[in-house]
């Protein structure tokens, strides 16, 4: 085993840009973006040759997205280009989903039966748990290449013996992203085969908290909280039905941190699911999230406001966890399991057996061997470990942050990790 690389990003506040980062910023500045609803929808129509977006209520949410991004004065030109491309991608995906349902209306009769759904704090190990359960060949999960392009482009050729063109495009995007921000893969990988959050399907309805991770958009955050998310979760299910139609099986394993603040809607949308809610010291999650965001900010922001990141995400985590505390008891006891990070790291097999028991899915020796093989191939932190320094980078301490989450520690048996 090679010695684990320790990465200490000491220039979060005042980054030293690489030649690739400098070139990317200069190139983006030379191509200003027209950030309007008409420009995005017209681009999606031109890309797909389609025109039916389905229910038109998403347009109001798209308008709020665009207004919120327009108000973000510190968004870099790279951010604006990325968000424009992302909006066009979601609009084009929506056109393709609606077209497939129009041509195959029985898609909407497909049952998404007894999914296993993971909800837990961002940057808290939920991706690792999702990938592990997703290694069970009896279950259907959502790799990044498919999450970003759920519906194949009709007639698009795939050279004999080569990968799906959607995988190839996702890999090209990942290689470019990795070249631009090489430490990002140690914090949040976007390689084509890694298992994605289902938030990508929610975003096709132009909702979710996704936009908050990509720009400073308090207008969107407030709009999102003020509006019921039932329709967006219904669209998530619609996307899963299309994906199941393209190829099964239909026993899904899904994950999104946002589910922690949408438990009643999640239960209503997937009433027969097994719900796995993971819990961890929020300081561990927050320090990872804000360090990751500030590292990426060297190309995504015009200036880096470390205090702003700290304030925003401490507040955002409070909102998310308060909703989880308030709504946890609405979940069906026999179908819901609280998983604690310290117990998971000590004995993952015990937790896996309980998840599978509640999901009424046999955990055979063969399946357990399959999952163990995944763990060996995806050892946590094998690629390197990032150093977190709250005092140096954000002028705060673990104790100061943790004091704002007493309500969470009182409700759940979470163990303090970060000193």
GROMACS .gro file of C-alpha atoms in nm:
model
  419
    1UNK     CA    1   0.000   0.000   0.000
    2UNK     CA    2   0.138   0.339  -0.093
    3UNK     CA    3   0.170   0.610   0.171
    4UNK     CA    4  -0.137   0.831   0.181
    5UNK     CA    5  -0.078   1.180   0.041
    6UNK     CA    6  -0.154   1.460   0.285
    7UNK     CA    7  -0.280   1.775   0.111
    8UNK     CA    8  -0.280   2.103   0.298
    9UNK     CA    9  -0.433   2.381   0.087
   10UNK     CA   10  -0.266   2.678   0.252
   11UNK     CA   11  -0.378   2.943   0.002
   12UNK     CA   12  -0.756   2.928   0.043
   13UNK     CA   13  -0.783   3.297   0.128
   14UNK     CA   14  -0.536   3.423  -0.134
   15UNK     CA   15  -0.493   3.154  -0.396
   16UNK     CA   16  -0.197   3.121  -0.627
   17UNK     CA   17  -0.350   3.031  -0.963
   18UNK     CA   18  -0.198   2.771  -1.190
   19UNK     CA   19  -0.142   2.850  -1.560
   20UNK     CA   20  -0.444   2.631  -1.645
   21UNK     CA   21  -0.666   2.825  -1.403
   22UNK     CA   22  -0.543   3.159  -1.538
   23UNK     CA   23  -0.607   3.047  -1.895
   24UNK     CA   24  -0.957   2.922  -1.811
   25UNK     CA   25  -1.053   3.249  -1.646
   26UNK     CA   26  -0.922   3.454  -1.938
   27UNK     CA   27  -1.102   3.236  -2.189
   28UNK     CA   28  -1.433   3.262  -2.001
   29UNK     CA   29  -1.403   3.642  -1.979
   30UNK     CA   30  -1.378   3.656  -2.357
   31UNK     CA   31  -1.718   3.485  -2.402
   32UNK     CA   32  -1.993   3.672  -2.216
   33UNK     CA   33  -2.316   3.480  -2.158
   34UNK     CA   34  -2.674   3.582  -2.234
   35UNK     CA   35  -2.842   3.465  -1.914
   36UNK     CA   36  -3.212   3.469  -2.003
   37UNK     CA   37  -3.491   3.215  -2.000
   38UNK     CA   38  -3.543   3.251  -2.376
   39UNK     CA   39  -3.174   3.192  -2.450
   40UNK     CA   40  -3.167   2.875  -2.239
   41UNK     CA   41  -3.490   2.725  -2.369
   42UNK     CA   42  -3.405   2.812  -2.729
   43UNK     CA   43  -3.066   2.644  -2.690
   44UNK     CA   44  -3.233   2.330  -2.548
   45UNK     CA   45  -3.482   2.322  -2.837
   46UNK     CA   46  -3.202   2.364  -3.091
   47UNK     CA   47  -2.996   2.087  -2.929
   48UNK     CA   48  -3.279   1.833  -2.919
   49UNK     CA   49  -3.510   1.929  -3.204
   50UNK     CA   50  -3.794   1.904  -2.950
   51UNK     CA   51  -4.032   2.165  -2.813
   52UNK     CA   52  -4.259   2.008  -2.546
   53UNK     CA   53  -4.123   2.076  -2.196
   54UNK     CA   54  -4.427   1.929  -2.024
   55UNK     CA   55  -4.580   2.118  -1.733
   56UNK     CA   56  -4.480   2.484  -1.763
   57UNK     CA   57  -4.460   2.560  -1.390
   58UNK     CA   58  -4.082   2.504  -1.402
   59UNK     CA   59  -4.041   2.831  -1.593
   60UNK     CA   60  -4.113   3.040  -1.284
   61UNK     CA   61  -3.843   2.850  -1.095
   62UNK     CA   62  -3.601   2.890  -1.384
   63UNK     CA   63  -3.666   3.264  -1.377
   64UNK     CA   64  -3.584   3.274  -1.005
   65UNK     CA   65  -3.265   3.075  -1.069
   66UNK     CA   66  -3.157   3.324  -1.333
   67UNK     CA   67  -3.248   3.628  -1.125
   68UNK     CA   68  -3.062   3.489  -0.825
   69UNK     CA   69  -2.751   3.416  -1.031
   70UNK     CA   70  -2.772   3.761  -1.186
   71UNK     CA   71  -2.762   3.912  -0.837
   72UNK     CA   72  -2.442   3.726  -0.752
   73UNK     CA   73  -2.189   3.998  -0.832
   74UNK     CA   74  -1.891   3.783  -0.732
   75UNK     CA   75  -1.973   3.491  -0.965
   76UNK     CA   76  -1.683   3.449  -1.208
   77UNK     CA   77  -1.726   3.421  -1.582
   78UNK     CA   78  -1.650   3.050  -1.548
   79UNK     CA   79  -1.939   3.015  -1.305
   80UNK     CA   80  -2.175   3.198  -1.538
   81UNK     CA   81  -2.074   2.980  -1.834
   82UNK     CA   82  -2.105   2.662  -1.626
   83UNK     CA   83  -2.448   2.758  -1.492
   84UNK     CA   84  -2.570   2.851  -1.839
   85UNK     CA   85  -2.455   2.514  -1.975
   86UNK     CA   86  -2.610   2.338  -1.678
   87UNK     CA   87  -2.948   2.508  -1.731
   88UNK     CA   88  -2.943   2.419  -2.101
   89UNK     CA   89  -2.857   2.058  -2.009
   90UNK     CA   90  -3.147   2.033  -1.765
   91UNK     CA   91  -3.389   2.188  -2.013
   92UNK     CA   92  -3.271   1.951  -2.288
   93UNK     CA   93  -3.302   1.653  -2.054
   94UNK     CA   94  -3.656   1.763  -1.969
   95UNK     CA   95  -3.744   1.776  -2.339
   96UNK     CA   96  -3.607   1.425  -2.390
   97UNK     CA   97  -3.788   1.287  -2.084
   98UNK     CA   98  -4.120   1.434  -2.195
   99UNK     CA   99  -4.068   1.310  -2.551
  100UNK     CA  100  -3.999   0.955  -2.432
  101UNK     CA  101  -4.310   0.957  -2.212
  102UNK     CA  102  -4.520   1.092  -2.499
  103UNK     CA  103  -4.400   0.807  -2.722
  104UNK     CA  104  -4.424   0.543  -2.445
  105UNK     CA  105  -4.705   0.652  -2.209
  106UNK     CA  106  -4.691   0.321  -2.018
  107UNK     CA  107  -4.371   0.451  -1.859
  108UNK     CA  108  -4.587   0.630  -1.604
  109UNK     CA  109  -4.732   0.294  -1.495
  110UNK     CA  110  -4.388   0.165  -1.390
  111UNK     CA  111  -4.366   0.121  -1.015
  112UNK     CA  112  -4.057   0.238  -0.833
  113UNK     CA  113  -4.078  -0.041  -0.581
  114UNK     CA  114  -3.927  -0.030  -0.232
  115UNK     CA  115  -3.623   0.185  -0.305
  116UNK     CA  116  -3.347   0.221  -0.047
  117UNK     CA  117  -3.301   0.595   0.009
  118UNK     CA  118  -3.007   0.744   0.197
  119UNK     CA  119  -3.035   1.089   0.355
  120UNK     CA  120  -2.748   1.247   0.546
  121UNK     CA  121  -2.537   1.556   0.583
  122UNK     CA  122  -2.328   1.665   0.285
  123UNK     CA  123  -1.965   1.558   0.317
  124UNK     CA  124  -2.047   1.299   0.582
  125UNK     CA  125  -1.987   0.962   0.415
  126UNK     CA  126  -2.325   0.919   0.248
  127UNK     CA  127  -2.162   0.893  -0.095
  128UNK     CA  128  -1.946   0.607   0.033
  129UNK     CA  129  -2.252   0.428   0.174
  130UNK     CA  130  -2.444   0.484  -0.149
  131UNK     CA  131  -2.161   0.346  -0.360
  132UNK     CA  132  -2.131   0.044  -0.132
  133UNK     CA  133  -2.499  -0.053  -0.147
  134UNK     CA  134  -2.498   0.032  -0.517
  135UNK     CA  135  -2.235  -0.239  -0.565
  136UNK     CA  136  -2.512  -0.493  -0.504
  137UNK     CA  137  -2.585  -0.613  -0.858
  138UNK     CA  138  -2.951  -0.671  -0.771
  139UNK     CA  139  -3.005  -0.299  -0.722
  140UNK     CA  140  -3.019  -0.008  -0.967
  141UNK     CA  141  -2.818   0.304  -0.896
  142UNK     CA  142  -2.744   0.623  -1.085
  143UNK     CA  143  -2.387   0.671  -1.210
  144UNK     CA  144  -2.279   1.026  -1.284
  145UNK     CA  145  -2.265   0.975  -1.662
  146UNK     CA  146  -2.629   0.863  -1.661
  147UNK     CA  147  -2.747   1.120  -1.406
  148UNK     CA  148  -2.625   1.403  -1.628
  149UNK     CA  149  -2.776   1.251  -1.945
  150UNK     CA  150  -3.057   1.011  -1.847
  151UNK     CA  151  -3.200   0.973  -2.198
  152UNK     CA  152  -2.978   0.864  -2.488
  153UNK     CA  153  -2.970   1.091  -2.793
  154UNK     CA  154  -3.175   0.908  -3.058
  155UNK     CA  155  -2.957   0.778  -3.339
  156UNK     CA  156  -2.630   0.879  -3.176
  157UNK     CA  157  -2.376   0.622  -3.292
  158UNK     CA  158  -2.154   0.439  -3.049
  159UNK     CA  159  -1.843   0.303  -3.223
  160UNK     CA  160  -1.819  -0.075  -3.197
  161UNK     CA  161  -1.661  -0.182  -2.871
  162UNK     CA  162  -1.653   0.170  -2.729
  163UNK     CA  163  -1.826   0.323  -2.430
  164UNK     CA  164  -2.170   0.485  -2.436
  165UNK     CA  165  -2.123   0.835  -2.584
  166UNK     CA  166  -2.277   0.977  -2.267
  167UNK     CA  167  -2.004   0.811  -2.060
  168UNK     CA  168  -1.741   0.947  -2.295
  169UNK     CA  169  -1.874   1.303  -2.262
  170UNK     CA  170  -1.893   1.273  -1.883
  171UNK     CA  171  -1.536   1.146  -1.873
  172UNK     CA  172  -1.414   1.432  -2.090
  173UNK     CA  173  -1.587   1.677  -1.856
  174UNK     CA  174  -1.432   1.510  -1.552
  175UNK     CA  175  -1.083   1.513  -1.702
  176UNK     CA  176  -1.116   1.885  -1.772
  177UNK     CA  177  -1.248   1.955  -1.422
  178UNK     CA  178  -0.968   1.751  -1.266
  179UNK     CA  179  -0.708   1.946  -1.461
  180UNK     CA  180  -0.861   2.274  -1.343
  181UNK     CA  181  -0.904   2.175  -0.976
  182UNK     CA  182  -0.680   1.874  -0.909
  183UNK     CA  183  -0.750   1.849  -0.534
  184UNK     CA  184  -1.125   1.833  -0.582
  185UNK     CA  185  -1.123   1.458  -0.637
  186UNK     CA  186  -1.003   1.414  -0.279
  187UNK     CA  187  -1.316   1.591  -0.155
  188UNK     CA  188  -1.590   1.522  -0.409
  189UNK     CA  189  -1.530   1.304  -0.711
  190UNK     CA  190  -1.722   1.352  -1.036
  191UNK     CA  191  -1.575   1.069  -1.240
  192UNK     CA  192  -1.831   0.916  -1.481
  193UNK     CA  193  -1.884   0.591  -1.289
  194UNK     CA  194  -1.922   0.728  -0.939
  195UNK     CA  195  -2.278   0.696  -0.805
  196UNK     CA  196  -2.459   1.029  -0.821
  197UNK     CA  197  -2.713   1.191  -0.598
  198UNK     CA  198  -3.069   1.189  -0.730
  199UNK     CA  199  -3.061   1.570  -0.705
  200UNK     CA  200  -2.964   1.571  -1.074
  201UNK     CA  201  -3.316   1.448  -1.156
  202UNK     CA  202  -3.475   1.702  -0.922
  203UNK     CA  203  -3.285   1.978  -1.101
  204UNK     CA  204  -3.453   1.882  -1.428
  205UNK     CA  205  -3.756   2.041  -1.263
  206UNK     CA  206  -3.541   2.346  -1.179
  207UNK     CA  207  -3.564   2.301  -0.807
  208UNK     CA  208  -3.365   2.151  -0.514
  209UNK     CA  209  -3.091   2.312  -0.309
  210UNK     CA  210  -2.831   2.235  -0.579
  211UNK     CA  211  -2.795   2.594  -0.697
  212UNK     CA  212  -2.683   2.700  -0.350
  213UNK     CA  213  -2.366   2.498  -0.392
  214UNK     CA  214  -2.280   2.667  -0.721
  215UNK     CA  215  -2.342   3.038  -0.654
  216UNK     CA  216  -2.442   3.278  -0.377
  217UNK     CA  217  -2.820   3.273  -0.428
  218UNK     CA  218  -3.013   3.364  -0.111
  219UNK     CA  219  -3.309   3.464  -0.331
  220UNK     CA  220  -3.334   3.105  -0.455
  221UNK     CA  221  -3.285   2.959  -0.106
  222UNK     CA  222  -3.576   3.164   0.028
  223UNK     CA  223  -3.797   3.075  -0.269
  224UNK     CA  224  -3.715   2.706  -0.230
  225UNK     CA  225  -3.808   2.708   0.140
  226UNK     CA  226  -4.129   2.900   0.071
  227UNK     CA  227  -4.258   2.648  -0.182
  228UNK     CA  228  -4.366   2.289  -0.134
  229UNK     CA  229  -4.134   2.040  -0.306
  230UNK     CA  230  -4.394   1.771  -0.377
  231UNK     CA  231  -4.395   1.847  -0.749
  232UNK     CA  232  -4.017   1.826  -0.775
  233UNK     CA  233  -4.008   1.493  -0.593
  234UNK     CA  234  -4.280   1.372  -0.830
  235UNK     CA  235  -4.054   1.473  -1.118
  236UNK     CA  236  -3.769   1.280  -0.958
  237UNK     CA  237  -3.994   0.973  -0.963
  238UNK     CA  238  -4.084   1.050  -1.327
  239UNK     CA  239  -3.716   1.048  -1.416
  240UNK     CA  240  -3.666   0.716  -1.238
  241UNK     CA  241  -3.956   0.567  -1.432
  242UNK     CA  242  -3.793   0.671  -1.759
  243UNK     CA  243  -3.458   0.529  -1.652
  244UNK     CA  244  -3.623   0.203  -1.544
  245UNK     CA  245  -3.796   0.181  -1.882
  246UNK     CA  246  -3.463   0.224  -2.060
  247UNK     CA  247  -3.315  -0.058  -1.854
  248UNK     CA  248  -3.406  -0.214  -1.521
  249UNK     CA  249  -3.416  -0.344  -1.255
  250UNK     CA  250  -3.651  -0.112  -1.071
  251UNK     CA  251  -3.524  -0.166  -0.714
  252UNK     CA  252  -3.332   0.156  -0.672
  253UNK     CA  253  -3.076   0.279  -0.421
  254UNK     CA  254  -3.084   0.660  -0.403
  255UNK     CA  255  -2.926   0.936  -0.199
  256UNK     CA  256  -2.938   1.309  -0.142
  257UNK     CA  257  -2.852   1.519   0.166
  258UNK     CA  258  -3.147   1.745   0.086
  259UNK     CA  259  -3.383   1.461   0.180
  260UNK     CA  260  -3.307   1.537   0.546
  261UNK     CA  261  -3.509   1.860   0.517
  262UNK     CA  262  -3.780   1.705   0.297
  263UNK     CA  263  -3.869   1.392   0.493
  264UNK     CA  264  -4.251   1.430   0.471
  265UNK     CA  265  -4.236   1.485   0.095
  266UNK     CA  266  -3.988   1.199   0.053
  267UNK     CA  267  -4.218   0.963   0.243
  268UNK     CA  268  -4.521   1.074   0.042
  269UNK     CA  269  -4.341   1.018  -0.288
  270UNK     CA  270  -4.188   0.680  -0.199
  271UNK     CA  271  -4.416   0.537   0.072
  272UNK     CA  272  -4.272   0.185   0.059
  273UNK     CA  273  -3.906   0.288   0.069
  274UNK     CA  274  -3.644   0.196   0.325
  275UNK     CA  275  -3.510   0.524   0.462
  276UNK     CA  276  -3.152   0.536   0.591
  277UNK     CA  277  -3.076   0.862   0.773
  278UNK     CA  278  -2.708   0.905   0.854
  279UNK     CA  279  -2.583   1.125   1.137
  280UNK     CA  280  -2.241   1.277   1.204
  281UNK     CA  281  -2.084   1.562   1.395
  282UNK     CA  282  -2.192   1.858   1.178
  283UNK     CA  283  -1.855   2.024   1.232
  284UNK     CA  284  -1.686   1.745   1.037
  285UNK     CA  285  -1.927   1.797   0.751
  286UNK     CA  286  -1.915   2.178   0.756
  287UNK     CA  287  -1.538   2.206   0.763
  288UNK     CA  288  -1.517   1.974   0.464
  289UNK     CA  289  -1.790   2.156   0.273
  290UNK     CA  290  -1.655   2.508   0.322
  291UNK     CA  291  -1.295   2.405   0.256
  292UNK     CA  292  -1.403   2.236  -0.067
  293UNK     CA  293  -1.610   2.538  -0.170
  294UNK     CA  294  -1.332   2.786  -0.095
  295UNK     CA  295  -1.080   2.578  -0.287
  296UNK     CA  296  -1.308   2.578  -0.592
  297UNK     CA  297  -1.374   2.950  -0.545
  298UNK     CA  298  -1.034   3.037  -0.692
  299UNK     CA  299  -1.194   2.987  -1.034
  300UNK     CA  300  -1.564   3.019  -0.954
  301UNK     CA  301  -1.560   3.348  -0.759
  302UNK     CA  302  -1.418   3.695  -0.829
  303UNK     CA  303  -1.315   3.719  -0.465
  304UNK     CA  304  -1.301   3.466  -0.184
  305UNK     CA  305  -1.506   3.552   0.123
  306UNK     CA  306  -1.419   3.282   0.375
  307UNK     CA  307  -1.634   3.445   0.644
  308UNK     CA  308  -1.925   3.455   0.403
  309UNK     CA  309  -1.890   3.083   0.329
  310UNK     CA  310  -1.873   3.003   0.700
  311UNK     CA  311  -2.178   3.213   0.788
  312UNK     CA  312  -2.390   3.089   0.500
  313UNK     CA  313  -2.326   2.718   0.547
  314UNK     CA  314  -2.352   2.714   0.925
  315UNK     CA  315  -2.693   2.879   0.884
  316UNK     CA  316  -2.786   2.641   0.600
  317UNK     CA  317  -2.692   2.334   0.800
  318UNK     CA  318  -2.899   2.464   1.091
  319UNK     CA  319  -3.202   2.494   0.865
  320UNK     CA  320  -3.149   2.145   0.724
  321UNK     CA  321  -3.097   1.978   1.061
  322UNK     CA  322  -3.382   2.162   1.234
  323UNK     CA  323  -3.619   2.027   0.972
  324UNK     CA  324  -3.477   1.680   1.021
  325UNK     CA  325  -3.525   1.706   1.398
  326UNK     CA  326  -3.879   1.840   1.357
  327UNK     CA  327  -3.987   1.581   1.099
  328UNK     CA  328  -3.798   1.266   1.197
  329UNK     CA  329  -4.090   1.121   1.394
  330UNK     CA  330  -4.319   1.133   1.090
  331UNK     CA  331  -4.118   0.854   0.928
  332UNK     CA  332  -4.246   0.494   0.948
  333UNK     CA  333  -4.043   0.323   1.224
  334UNK     CA  334  -4.022  -0.018   1.058
  335UNK     CA  335  -3.886   0.137   0.738
  336UNK     CA  336  -3.646   0.395   0.883
  337UNK     CA  337  -3.300   0.349   1.028
  338UNK     CA  338  -3.078   0.612   1.190
  339UNK     CA  339  -2.713   0.533   1.118
  340UNK     CA  340  -2.440   0.695   1.326
  341UNK     CA  341  -2.103   0.761   1.169
  342UNK     CA  342  -1.902   0.626   1.465
  343UNK     CA  343  -2.097   0.300   1.455
  344UNK     CA  344  -2.069   0.272   1.079
  345UNK     CA  345  -1.691   0.308   1.082
  346UNK     CA  346  -1.660   0.055   1.367
  347UNK     CA  347  -1.879  -0.220   1.220
  348UNK     CA  348  -2.020  -0.158   0.870
  349UNK     CA  349  -2.140  -0.518   0.834
  350UNK     CA  350  -2.372  -0.479   1.133
  351UNK     CA  351  -2.525  -0.167   0.978
  352UNK     CA  352  -2.553  -0.329   0.637
  353UNK     CA  353  -2.737  -0.627   0.782
  354UNK     CA  354  -2.990  -0.397   0.949
  355UNK     CA  355  -3.043  -0.193   0.633
  356UNK     CA  356  -3.101  -0.509   0.431
  357UNK     CA  357  -3.330  -0.653   0.698
  358UNK     CA  358  -3.553  -0.346   0.690
  359UNK     CA  359  -3.546  -0.348   0.310
  360UNK     CA  360  -3.652  -0.716   0.317
  361UNK     CA  361  -3.358  -0.796   0.091
  362UNK     CA  362  -3.146  -1.104   0.169
  363UNK     CA  363  -2.785  -1.021   0.251
  364UNK     CA  364  -2.630  -1.346   0.135
  365UNK     CA  365  -2.267  -1.443   0.172
  366UNK     CA  366  -2.226  -1.384  -0.202
  367UNK     CA  367  -2.369  -1.033  -0.177
  368UNK     CA  368  -2.159  -0.953   0.130
  369UNK     CA  369  -1.849  -1.064  -0.059
  370UNK     CA  370  -1.954  -0.836  -0.344
  371UNK     CA  371  -1.980  -0.543  -0.104
  372UNK     CA  372  -1.652  -0.626   0.067
  373UNK     CA  373  -1.480  -0.627  -0.271
  374UNK     CA  374  -1.615  -0.277  -0.330
  375UNK     CA  375  -1.480  -0.161   0.006
  376UNK     CA  376  -1.135  -0.297  -0.075
  377UNK     CA  377  -1.134  -0.118  -0.409
  378UNK     CA  378  -1.267   0.209  -0.267
  379UNK     CA  379  -1.082   0.248   0.059
  380UNK     CA  380  -1.184   0.581   0.213
  381UNK     CA  381  -0.912   0.840   0.166
  382UNK     CA  382  -0.690   0.609  -0.037
  383UNK     CA  383  -0.619   0.883  -0.293
  384UNK     CA  384  -0.509   1.132  -0.030
  385UNK     CA  385  -0.632   1.327   0.271
  386UNK     CA  386  -0.708   1.697   0.290
  387UNK     CA  387  -0.603   1.892   0.599
  388UNK     CA  388  -0.879   2.104   0.754
  389UNK     CA  389  -0.782   2.408   0.962
  390UNK     CA  390  -1.083   2.603   1.082
  391UNK     CA  391  -0.887   2.857   1.282
  392UNK     CA  392  -0.634   2.940   1.011
  393UNK     CA  393  -0.874   2.942   0.716
  394UNK     CA  394  -1.202   3.061   0.871
  395UNK     CA  395  -1.110   3.224   1.201
  396UNK     CA  396  -1.328   2.994   1.408
  397UNK     CA  397  -1.311   2.676   1.613
  398UNK     CA  398  -1.496   2.347   1.618
  399UNK     CA  399  -1.648   2.441   1.953
  400UNK     CA  400  -1.786   2.769   1.818
  401UNK     CA  401  -1.957   2.596   1.528
  402UNK     CA  402  -2.079   2.302   1.733
  403UNK     CA  403  -2.244   2.529   1.990
  404UNK     CA  404  -2.496   2.627   1.723
  405UNK     CA  405  -2.617   2.267   1.691
  406UNK     CA  406  -2.715   2.177   2.048
  407UNK     CA  407  -3.067   2.103   1.925
  408UNK     CA  408  -2.930   1.832   1.695
  409UNK     CA  409  -2.707   1.665   1.957
  410UNK     CA  410  -3.001   1.660   2.200
  411UNK     CA  411  -3.218   1.472   1.949
  412UNK     CA  412  -2.964   1.229   1.804
  413UNK     CA  413  -2.681   1.030   1.970
  414UNK     CA  414  -2.411   1.192   1.757
  415UNK     CA  415  -2.051   1.165   1.880
  416UNK     CA  416  -1.818   1.465   1.872
  417UNK     CA  417  -1.537   1.413   1.619
  418UNK     CA  418  -1.360   1.740   1.547
  419UNK     CA  419  -1.172   1.889   1.841
   0.00000   0.00000   0.00000
